[in-house]
Structure formats: C-alpha cells, structure tokens
C-alpha cells in the first residue's frame, strides 16, 4: 500500500489489538490503536478486533467512544469487525447480556457464542468466492453467527451447514472468524481498499 | 469444504488472545458471576472459596462442586474458567466434561502431584498455568499450557509478589533476547526448558502465549501497575468480593485496566470504592504458607 494513505485505527480498549495492528502494518498501513475520541478523529477507517463484545460495549460507553463511533459509521467510515467486532457492528443482537448495546451499521442479526463452549471452537477452510483462491483458513473462537441479513447485505461466506460467517454492506465488513491469527490478510486488504476508495 | 478441527493450539491460545486487556474475576456464586459480568469482566473463575478464605480456613483445597460450576455457567455468557489441582488430570477431565472454557492448573489449590504437572496436550479445553519466572513459564508451555499468569501471592491483597513475578518473567525475556544464538544452548540448560522454545522466545522477544498477572491485585492502581509493567491482562481473586463494595470495585478495576496509561482515569476509577480487602503482608507469611512456591 502507498505510504500516502491516511492512517487507520484498531479499537484498542480490549481484545486482540496487537494481532490486527501487525497485519495492517505488514500491509504497509499506518495503523494505530484507538482508545479515545481524539484518536478516532485521526483515522480514516477502523478495525474492531476479537474480544468480549459485552466488555467492548461497556468500555466504549465509559470512555466516550460510542457516540463518535456511531457518527463515523453513519458517515460512511470503513470498518472491519472480527468476532466481537462483528457483534458490535450488528444492528440487532440475540442473547446479549442485560443492557448490552451494539454500534450497529450492518443490517444483520447476530447471535453470540453460537457454537457452544471453548472445546467446540474450531478451525476450518472456507471457500470464499469474493476472495478467490486459495481457501480462507478460518479460526472460530467462541464465535458468533449471522442469523439474518437485510437486502443490502452481501453474504461473503457460509459454513457447510449454511451458517453465515462473513458479510459486507458498503464499507462495512465483518467476519465471525479471526484472519488475524491465521496468517490471512485478504480481509484486511479489502478493508484498506475501502479506506483508499474513500480517501 | 473441509472438516472442522477442534482443540488445536491456535484455537486454545486464540481464546487467551481475545481476553487481552481484560479482567478475569474469581467468583464463588452465580450471583457474584452476574455482578462480575455486569461490571465488565472478560471472564470469570468459578471456585468454591476465594484464595483469602482458603488461606484463612486452611485444609486441602480442591476442584469445585460440579453443581456450582453448572450454576455459574448458566448465569453468564462470558467465558467460565475453573481450577484443577496441580497434577490432578482427572479433575481436569471432569472440568472439561462440564464444559468450562479454560482450566487453571492452580497453586491456589492443594497440589495433587508434587512431581508432575498435568499433560495438557490431550485436552480440547485450554489451560492457564502460574509461573514465577521464565523457566517455569516455558516448562508449563512445553506441557501444553495455552496461557500463562504470573503467580503473585494469592489471597493477600499484597501486590509485591505479583510485581516481582511479572518483572522477573519479562526481564528474563529481555535478557534472553539480548543473547547471541550460540548462548541459547546454555540458556536452555539454565532455564530448564527445551532449546526450541528458548530459541523461539529469544528471537521473538515474547512468550508464544498470552501473559496475564495474578495474586494480590486489590485496587484499580494495582491493576494498572500490572498493565504498565507489561501484562496482557489481570486476574483478580479475593480483591473484589472481599472488599466493601464489590460492584463498584469490579467496575473500577475494569476501567483502570483499559485506561492503564491514563492517571486521571485511574484516579477517577479509584474514588469512593469503600474498604479494600484487609490484606496480609507477604513478608509476614511463613514460607510454608506461600502458595507461589507450589509448582516448579
């Protein structure tokens, strides 16, 4: 990527922030952790990492990030969410904890922790037409699934049983799995292309 | 499409990655688990007695009653961890069958084997183990631990041992990184750990698994201290539910852990929390009562 691209951020109040920063940096992006509203103002796109969505929700409200994040998403900022990040981007959430809110943006219904306990977490290969070959090696860790999608949402990937695990709507991209811990950078490239297209 | 594989190192270590920046809280009832989740805990540790009570009451401390673990699992949607005794692989089998998300092979319980730790590789559930230094951490990783926590001295509310252990582990990693490759052979001998793992740490400058800290954290400033020293996250045991206002203290420790570089935010989190847990100075503890010396 060209060095002239605007900086991008990784939501850094909780989760696997370091892994996302490493993938973005390796792709040549100027990637920075975002913890405060002032830091959000400096970036042209944001990755929301894996972590605990209930904790991210609380912390984003506690540190005043929730409102500016929602405004930026509404204004078209590209965002890529993995796992908990997918949950944060969902307009509607099934089985959140009491009072749990999402940021919204993606016209989907997400269900948290859809596969069972940690022992049910798994790795598998997914053929994703939008990304071409080779298949994506996908790591699902206490992962959510997308239960339903609106008309404007493109389904990028499903599991064999039909569960939707990757979606895109405009500049918003989300996966239920974790490319950042599997040496897979095509989703991050796609996110950076969204950022470049809006620069 | 291909099949699914479960219980891989990547999946086990990956869950610990997702907990980074978070606070894992000891809970002894479903009600406490709900309070912890509401306060922003990233996971809960289900156990029968917090370390301060184990210390006060004495006796042999064992795995919790399955009914208690079931009740806590039913109460929350965040990951649930539970403790097995060092070397007690059957307690670990039982915890795996109960569906806990992580097993802590813990020196807080009475060891079941004074020679061997659990062989953790055959399990699909991941393990976290305590360590006081780099060699101990690497031996646990060799046995299959997917996450390390520095031990500290549980149940004291005295953070000095936690400070010592996280500084020791990270300091030894820095020292190892400064060595030249022809010195790694002796480093492996001295650390009593496999050469391949020692070489990996020397080259990467970090452990191959997430490193949390534990044992004596009682205040928001304690948690932020651990994070500034380089921990990936914090376990809080007796510090929350042995304090005057558990709800407020739990939320305050979560806030200070997330904002660990911001003294104004830590100050704000520290206001009006009521009594901290009473605490015991580690220096006043006779050696046989120091839990950190269990495990080797």
mmCIF file of N, CA and C in Angstrom, chain B residues 63-154:
data_model
loop_
_atom_site.group_PDB
_atom_site.id
_atom_site.type_symbol
_atom_site.label_atom_id
_atom_site.label_comp_id
_atom_site.label_asym_id
_atom_site.label_seq_id
_atom_site.Cartn_x
_atom_site.Cartn_y
_atom_site.Cartn_z
ATOM 1 N N UNK B 63 -10.864 -29.039 43.485
ATOM 2 C CA UNK B 63 -11.792 -28.609 42.435
ATOM 3 C C UNK B 63 -13.171 -28.324 43.037
ATOM 4 N N UNK B 64 -13.905 -27.385 42.413
ATOM 5 C CA UNK B 64 -15.241 -27.040 42.916
ATOM 6 C C UNK B 64 -16.267 -28.123 42.608
ATOM 7 N N UNK B 65 -17.364 -28.086 43.359
ATOM 8 C CA UNK B 65 -18.512 -28.952 43.113
ATOM 9 C C UNK B 65 -19.071 -28.673 41.714
ATOM 10 N N UNK B 66 -19.303 -29.725 40.903
ATOM 11 C CA UNK B 66 -19.866 -29.509 39.560
ATOM 12 C C UNK B 66 -21.170 -28.700 39.562
ATOM 13 N N UNK B 67 -21.986 -28.843 40.609
ATOM 14 C CA UNK B 67 -23.233 -28.065 40.660
ATOM 15 C C UNK B 67 -22.943 -26.570 40.685
ATOM 16 N N UNK B 68 -21.895 -26.193 41.411
ATOM 17 C CA UNK B 68 -21.522 -24.777 41.485
ATOM 18 C C UNK B 68 -21.064 -24.280 40.110
ATOM 19 N N UNK B 69 -20.254 -25.100 39.452
ATOM 20 C CA UNK B 69 -19.748 -24.696 38.134
ATOM 21 C C UNK B 69 -20.901 -24.600 37.136
ATOM 22 N N UNK B 70 -21.834 -25.565 37.188
ATOM 23 C CA UNK B 70 -23.007 -25.503 36.304
ATOM 24 C C UNK B 70 -23.814 -24.238 36.555
ATOM 25 N N UNK B 71 -23.996 -23.895 37.833
ATOM 26 C CA UNK B 71 -24.808 -22.723 38.171
ATOM 27 C C UNK B 71 -24.149 -21.453 37.649
ATOM 28 N N UNK B 72 -22.832 -21.392 37.758
ATOM 29 C CA UNK B 72 -22.122 -20.206 37.274
ATOM 30 C C UNK B 72 -22.137 -20.159 35.754
ATOM 31 N N UNK B 73 -21.963 -21.303 35.102
ATOM 32 C CA UNK B 73 -22.035 -21.339 33.633
ATOM 33 C C UNK B 73 -23.410 -20.890 33.149
ATOM 34 N N UNK B 74 -24.446 -21.268 33.901
ATOM 35 C CA UNK B 74 -25.803 -20.902 33.483
ATOM 36 C C UNK B 74 -26.070 -19.415 33.687
ATOM 37 N N UNK B 75 -25.324 -18.790 34.589
ATOM 38 C CA UNK B 75 -25.621 -17.400 34.963
ATOM 39 C C UNK B 75 -25.013 -16.375 34.024
ATOM 40 N N UNK B 76 -23.948 -16.742 33.296
ATOM 41 C CA UNK B 76 -23.243 -15.744 32.485
ATOM 42 C C UNK B 76 -22.999 -16.261 31.069
ATOM 43 N N UNK B 77 -22.710 -15.311 30.158
ATOM 44 C CA UNK B 77 -22.402 -15.694 28.774
ATOM 45 C C UNK B 77 -20.933 -15.463 28.431
ATOM 46 N N UNK B 78 -20.172 -14.851 29.338
ATOM 47 C CA UNK B 78 -18.731 -14.696 29.118
ATOM 48 C C UNK B 78 -18.044 -16.027 29.467
ATOM 49 N N UNK B 79 -16.769 -16.217 29.058
ATOM 50 C CA UNK B 79 -16.107 -17.491 29.344
ATOM 51 C C UNK B 79 -16.026 -17.786 30.855
ATOM 52 N N UNK B 80 -16.167 -19.075 31.171
ATOM 53 C CA UNK B 80 -16.059 -19.529 32.564
ATOM 54 C C UNK B 80 -14.826 -20.409 32.687
ATOM 55 N N UNK B 81 -13.956 -20.037 33.613
ATOM 56 C CA UNK B 81 -12.762 -20.823 33.921
ATOM 57 C C UNK B 81 -12.986 -21.543 35.251
ATOM 58 N N UNK B 82 -12.231 -22.619 35.476
ATOM 59 C CA UNK B 82 -12.299 -23.285 36.778
ATOM 60 C C UNK B 82 -10.940 -23.882 37.093
ATOM 61 N N UNK B 83 -10.684 -24.098 38.381
ATOM 62 C CA UNK B 83 -9.358 -24.537 38.815
ATOM 63 C C UNK B 83 -9.303 -26.039 39.061
ATOM 64 N N UNK B 84 -8.210 -26.654 38.604
ATOM 65 C CA UNK B 84 -7.875 -28.025 38.969
ATOM 66 C C UNK B 84 -6.587 -27.980 39.783
ATOM 67 N N UNK B 85 -6.391 -28.987 40.645
ATOM 68 C CA UNK B 85 -5.149 -29.072 41.409
ATOM 69 C C UNK B 85 -3.966 -29.394 40.489
ATOM 70 N N UNK B 86 -2.815 -28.905 40.825
ATOM 71 C CA UNK B 86 -1.606 -29.217 40.055
ATOM 72 C C UNK B 86 -1.466 -30.740 39.964
ATOM 73 N N UNK B 87 -1.338 -31.252 38.748
ATOM 74 C CA UNK B 87 -1.122 -32.679 38.524
ATOM 75 C C UNK B 87 -2.383 -33.529 38.581
ATOM 76 N N UNK B 88 -3.531 -32.932 38.911
ATOM 77 C CA UNK B 88 -4.751 -33.744 39.042
ATOM 78 C C UNK B 88 -5.485 -33.794 37.706
ATOM 79 N N UNK B 89 -5.025 -34.704 36.837
ATOM 80 C CA UNK B 89 -5.575 -34.742 35.488
ATOM 81 C C UNK B 89 -7.008 -35.228 35.448
ATOM 82 N N UNK B 90 -7.450 -35.923 36.495
ATOM 83 C CA UNK B 90 -8.853 -36.355 36.488
ATOM 84 C C UNK B 90 -9.777 -35.171 36.825
ATOM 85 N N UNK B 91 -9.368 -34.320 37.757
ATOM 86 C CA UNK B 91 -10.159 -33.092 37.958
ATOM 87 C C UNK B 91 -10.262 -32.317 36.640
ATOM 88 N N UNK B 92 -9.165 -32.296 35.885
ATOM 89 C CA UNK B 92 -9.190 -31.582 34.597
ATOM 90 C C UNK B 92 -10.143 -32.262 33.614
ATOM 91 N N UNK B 93 -10.138 -33.602 33.600
ATOM 92 C CA UNK B 93 -11.080 -34.334 32.722
ATOM 93 C C UNK B 93 -12.523 -33.983 33.091
ATOM 94 N N UNK B 94 -12.778 -33.915 34.410
ATOM 95 C CA UNK B 94 -14.134 -33.601 34.876
ATOM 96 C C UNK B 94 -14.525 -32.180 34.441
ATOM 97 N N UNK B 95 -13.602 -31.234 34.626
ATOM 98 C CA UNK B 95 -13.902 -29.847 34.250
ATOM 99 C C UNK B 95 -14.148 -29.733 32.751
ATOM 100 N N UNK B 96 -13.376 -30.460 31.960
ATOM 101 C CA UNK B 96 -13.603 -30.436 30.508
ATOM 102 C C UNK B 96 -14.991 -30.983 30.172
ATOM 103 N N UNK B 97 -15.373 -32.067 30.863
ATOM 104 C CA UNK B 97 -16.684 -32.664 30.574
ATOM 105 C C UNK B 97 -17.817 -31.737 31.005
ATOM 106 N N UNK B 98 -17.548 -30.854 31.985
ATOM 107 C CA UNK B 98 -18.574 -29.896 32.418
ATOM 108 C C UNK B 98 -18.709 -28.732 31.442
ATOM 109 N N UNK B 99 -17.764 -28.621 30.524
ATOM 110 C CA UNK B 99 -17.867 -27.563 29.514
ATOM 111 C C UNK B 99 -17.297 -26.231 29.943
ATOM 112 N N UNK B 100 -16.343 -26.227 30.886
ATOM 113 C CA UNK B 100 -15.699 -24.945 31.204
ATOM 114 C C UNK B 100 -14.866 -24.519 29.993
ATOM 115 N N UNK B 101 -14.614 -23.215 29.892
ATOM 116 C CA UNK B 101 -13.913 -22.678 28.726
ATOM 117 C C UNK B 101 -12.395 -22.660 28.903
ATOM 118 N N UNK B 102 -11.915 -22.689 30.122
ATOM 119 C CA UNK B 102 -10.474 -22.675 30.400
ATOM 120 C C UNK B 102 -10.273 -23.357 31.748
ATOM 121 N N UNK B 103 -9.191 -24.128 31.877
ATOM 122 C CA UNK B 103 -8.844 -24.722 33.172
ATOM 123 C C UNK B 103 -7.596 -24.040 33.692
ATOM 124 N N UNK B 104 -7.638 -23.630 34.958
ATOM 125 C CA UNK B 104 -6.469 -23.076 35.636
ATOM 126 C C UNK B 104 -5.865 -24.187 36.494
ATOM 127 N N UNK B 105 -4.700 -24.686 36.073
ATOM 128 C CA UNK B 105 -3.989 -25.670 36.901
ATOM 129 C C UNK B 105 -3.252 -24.854 37.952
ATOM 130 N N UNK B 106 -3.845 -24.805 39.153
ATOM 131 C CA UNK B 106 -3.535 -23.685 40.052
ATOM 132 C C UNK B 106 -2.886 -24.078 41.369
ATOM 133 N N UNK B 107 -1.850 -23.320 41.714
ATOM 134 C CA UNK B 107 -1.185 -23.465 43.001
ATOM 135 C C UNK B 107 -2.050 -22.972 44.166
ATOM 136 N N UNK B 108 -3.164 -22.305 43.849
ATOM 137 C CA UNK B 108 -4.064 -21.861 44.920
ATOM 138 C C UNK B 108 -4.745 -23.069 45.572
ATOM 139 N N UNK B 109 -4.959 -24.127 44.784
ATOM 140 C CA UNK B 109 -5.467 -25.382 45.348
ATOM 141 C C UNK B 109 -4.278 -26.217 45.848
ATOM 142 N N UNK B 110 -4.574 -27.230 46.631
ATOM 143 C CA UNK B 110 -3.514 -28.093 47.149
ATOM 144 C C UNK B 110 -3.003 -28.990 46.023
ATOM 145 N N UNK B 111 -1.699 -29.050 45.790
ATOM 146 C CA UNK B 111 -1.208 -29.908 44.700
ATOM 147 C C UNK B 111 -1.604 -31.376 44.912
ATOM 148 N N UNK B 112 -1.891 -32.058 43.778
ATOM 149 C CA UNK B 112 -2.196 -33.490 43.837
ATOM 150 C C UNK B 112 -0.973 -34.316 43.470
ATOM 151 N N UNK B 113 0.035 -33.663 42.891
ATOM 152 C CA UNK B 113 1.242 -34.365 42.463
ATOM 153 C C UNK B 113 2.403 -33.397 42.643
ATOM 154 N N UNK B 114 3.369 -33.799 43.477
ATOM 155 C CA UNK B 114 4.493 -32.905 43.743
ATOM 156 C C UNK B 114 5.647 -33.099 42.749
ATOM 157 N N UNK B 115 5.423 -33.946 41.733
ATOM 158 C CA UNK B 115 6.458 -34.149 40.723
ATOM 159 C C UNK B 115 5.993 -33.652 39.350
ATOM 160 N N UNK B 116 4.823 -34.140 38.926
ATOM 161 C CA UNK B 116 4.358 -33.868 37.564
ATOM 162 C C UNK B 116 3.183 -32.900 37.531
ATOM 163 N N UNK B 117 3.229 -32.003 36.565
ATOM 164 C CA UNK B 117 2.028 -31.235 36.243
ATOM 165 C C UNK B 117 1.184 -32.066 35.265
ATOM 166 N N UNK B 118 -0.005 -31.568 34.966
ATOM 167 C CA UNK B 118 -0.887 -32.261 34.019
ATOM 168 C C UNK B 118 -0.287 -32.180 32.614
ATOM 169 N N UNK B 119 -0.328 -33.302 31.880
ATOM 170 C CA UNK B 119 -0.035 -33.271 30.451
ATOM 171 C C UNK B 119 -1.255 -32.652 29.777
ATOM 172 N N UNK B 120 -1.099 -31.420 29.322
ATOM 173 C CA UNK B 120 -2.267 -30.650 28.891
ATOM 174 C C UNK B 120 -2.585 -30.816 27.394
ATOM 175 N N UNK B 121 -1.680 -31.441 26.641
ATOM 176 C CA UNK B 121 -1.882 -31.572 25.190
ATOM 177 C C UNK B 121 -3.104 -32.396 24.822
ATOM 178 N N UNK B 122 -3.433 -33.503 25.524
ATOM 179 C CA UNK B 122 -4.562 -34.319 25.051
ATOM 180 C C UNK B 122 -5.927 -33.652 25.211
ATOM 181 N N UNK B 123 -6.009 -32.569 25.960
ATOM 182 C CA UNK B 123 -7.304 -31.943 26.233
ATOM 183 C C UNK B 123 -7.712 -31.015 25.082
ATOM 184 N N UNK B 124 -9.045 -30.913 24.844
ATOM 185 C CA UNK B 124 -9.521 -29.899 23.886
ATOM 186 C C UNK B 124 -9.712 -28.555 24.588
ATOM 187 N N UNK B 125 -9.957 -28.572 25.886
ATOM 188 C CA UNK B 125 -10.087 -27.322 26.632
ATOM 189 C C UNK B 125 -8.678 -26.772 26.892
ATOM 190 N N UNK B 126 -8.495 -25.449 26.773
ATOM 191 C CA UNK B 126 -7.170 -24.891 27.042
ATOM 192 C C UNK B 126 -6.889 -24.718 28.538
ATOM 193 N N UNK B 127 -5.595 -24.628 28.860
ATOM 194 C CA UNK B 127 -5.150 -24.457 30.250
ATOM 195 C C UNK B 127 -4.383 -23.152 30.408
ATOM 196 N N UNK B 128 -4.561 -22.537 31.579
ATOM 197 C CA UNK B 128 -3.684 -21.464 32.032
ATOM 198 C C UNK B 128 -2.936 -22.000 33.251
ATOM 199 N N UNK B 129 -1.634 -21.657 33.334
ATOM 200 C CA UNK B 129 -0.836 -22.098 34.473
ATOM 201 C C UNK B 129 -0.074 -20.908 35.052
ATOM 202 N N UNK B 130 0.251 -20.999 36.335
ATOM 203 C CA UNK B 130 1.009 -19.955 37.003
ATOM 204 C C UNK B 130 2.505 -20.131 36.784
ATOM 205 N N UNK B 131 3.243 -19.021 36.885
ATOM 206 C CA UNK B 131 4.699 -19.080 36.798
ATOM 207 C C UNK B 131 5.289 -17.918 37.589
ATOM 208 N N UNK B 132 6.449 -18.166 38.171
ATOM 209 C CA UNK B 132 7.145 -17.099 38.904
ATOM 210 C C UNK B 132 8.353 -16.587 38.119
ATOM 211 N N UNK B 133 8.765 -17.350 37.092
ATOM 212 C CA UNK B 133 9.924 -16.947 36.289
ATOM 213 C C UNK B 133 9.789 -17.545 34.891
ATOM 214 N N UNK B 134 10.720 -17.181 34.013
ATOM 215 C CA UNK B 134 10.609 -17.599 32.609
ATOM 216 C C UNK B 134 10.726 -19.111 32.444
ATOM 217 N N UNK B 135 11.664 -19.731 33.168
ATOM 218 C CA UNK B 135 11.840 -21.173 33.038
ATOM 219 C C UNK B 135 10.560 -21.924 33.385
ATOM 220 N N UNK B 136 9.929 -21.500 34.469
ATOM 221 C CA UNK B 136 8.680 -22.144 34.894
ATOM 222 C C UNK B 136 7.597 -21.941 33.823
ATOM 223 N N UNK B 137 7.516 -20.741 33.268
ATOM 224 C CA UNK B 137 6.527 -20.466 32.210
ATOM 225 C C UNK B 137 6.778 -21.371 31.008
ATOM 226 N N UNK B 138 8.031 -21.520 30.614
ATOM 227 C CA UNK B 138 8.345 -22.330 29.426
ATOM 228 C C UNK B 138 8.089 -23.814 29.685
ATOM 229 N N UNK B 139 8.314 -24.266 30.918
ATOM 230 C CA UNK B 139 8.009 -25.678 31.217
ATOM 231 C C UNK B 139 6.504 -25.926 31.124
ATOM 232 N N UNK B 140 5.709 -24.966 31.606
ATOM 233 C CA UNK B 140 4.254 -25.128 31.508
ATOM 234 C C UNK B 140 3.812 -25.103 30.042
ATOM 235 N N UNK B 141 4.404 -24.240 29.227
ATOM 236 C CA UNK B 141 4.036 -24.179 27.796
ATOM 237 C C UNK B 141 4.421 -25.499 27.121
ATOM 238 N N UNK B 142 5.568 -26.056 27.526
ATOM 239 C CA UNK B 142 6.002 -27.349 26.978
ATOM 240 C C UNK B 142 4.978 -28.443 27.284
ATOM 241 N N UNK B 143 4.369 -28.349 28.470
ATOM 242 C CA UNK B 143 3.344 -29.341 28.855
ATOM 243 C C UNK B 143 1.994 -29.064 28.199
ATOM 244 N N UNK B 144 1.885 -27.929 27.478
ATOM 245 C CA UNK B 144 0.643 -27.649 26.755
ATOM 246 C C UNK B 144 -0.159 -26.463 27.257
ATOM 247 N N UNK B 145 0.352 -25.700 28.223
ATOM 248 C CA UNK B 145 -0.400 -24.519 28.676
ATOM 249 C C UNK B 145 -0.559 -23.548 27.507
ATOM 250 N N UNK B 146 -1.769 -22.985 27.361
ATOM 251 C CA UNK B 146 -2.071 -22.069 26.257
ATOM 252 C C UNK B 146 -2.087 -20.617 26.727
ATOM 253 N N UNK B 147 -1.810 -20.416 28.004
ATOM 254 C CA UNK B 147 -1.828 -19.080 28.594
ATOM 255 C C UNK B 147 -1.027 -19.188 29.894
ATOM 256 N N UNK B 148 -0.299 -18.124 30.215
ATOM 257 C CA UNK B 148 0.462 -18.088 31.471
ATOM 258 C C UNK B 148 -0.028 -16.908 32.294
ATOM 259 N N UNK B 149 -0.087 -17.121 33.621
ATOM 260 C CA UNK B 149 -0.291 -15.969 34.505
ATOM 261 C C UNK B 149 0.846 -15.969 35.507
ATOM 262 N N UNK B 150 1.423 -14.802 35.732
ATOM 263 C CA UNK B 150 2.405 -14.717 36.803
ATOM 264 C C UNK B 150 1.649 -14.981 38.102
ATOM 265 N N UNK B 151 2.324 -15.617 39.080
ATOM 266 C CA UNK B 151 1.577 -16.125 40.235
ATOM 267 C C UNK B 151 1.217 -15.066 41.266
ATOM 268 N N UNK B 152 2.176 -14.200 41.579
ATOM 269 C CA UNK B 152 1.932 -13.337 42.734
ATOM 270 C C UNK B 152 1.710 -14.184 43.978
ATOM 271 N N UNK B 153 1.114 -13.600 45.013
ATOM 272 C CA UNK B 153 0.786 -14.379 46.209
ATOM 273 C C UNK B 153 -0.704 -14.210 46.456
ATOM 274 N N UNK B 154 -1.464 -15.257 46.053
ATOM 275 C CA UNK B 154 -2.924 -15.160 46.059
ATOM 276 C C UNK B 154 -3.472 -14.993 47.464
#
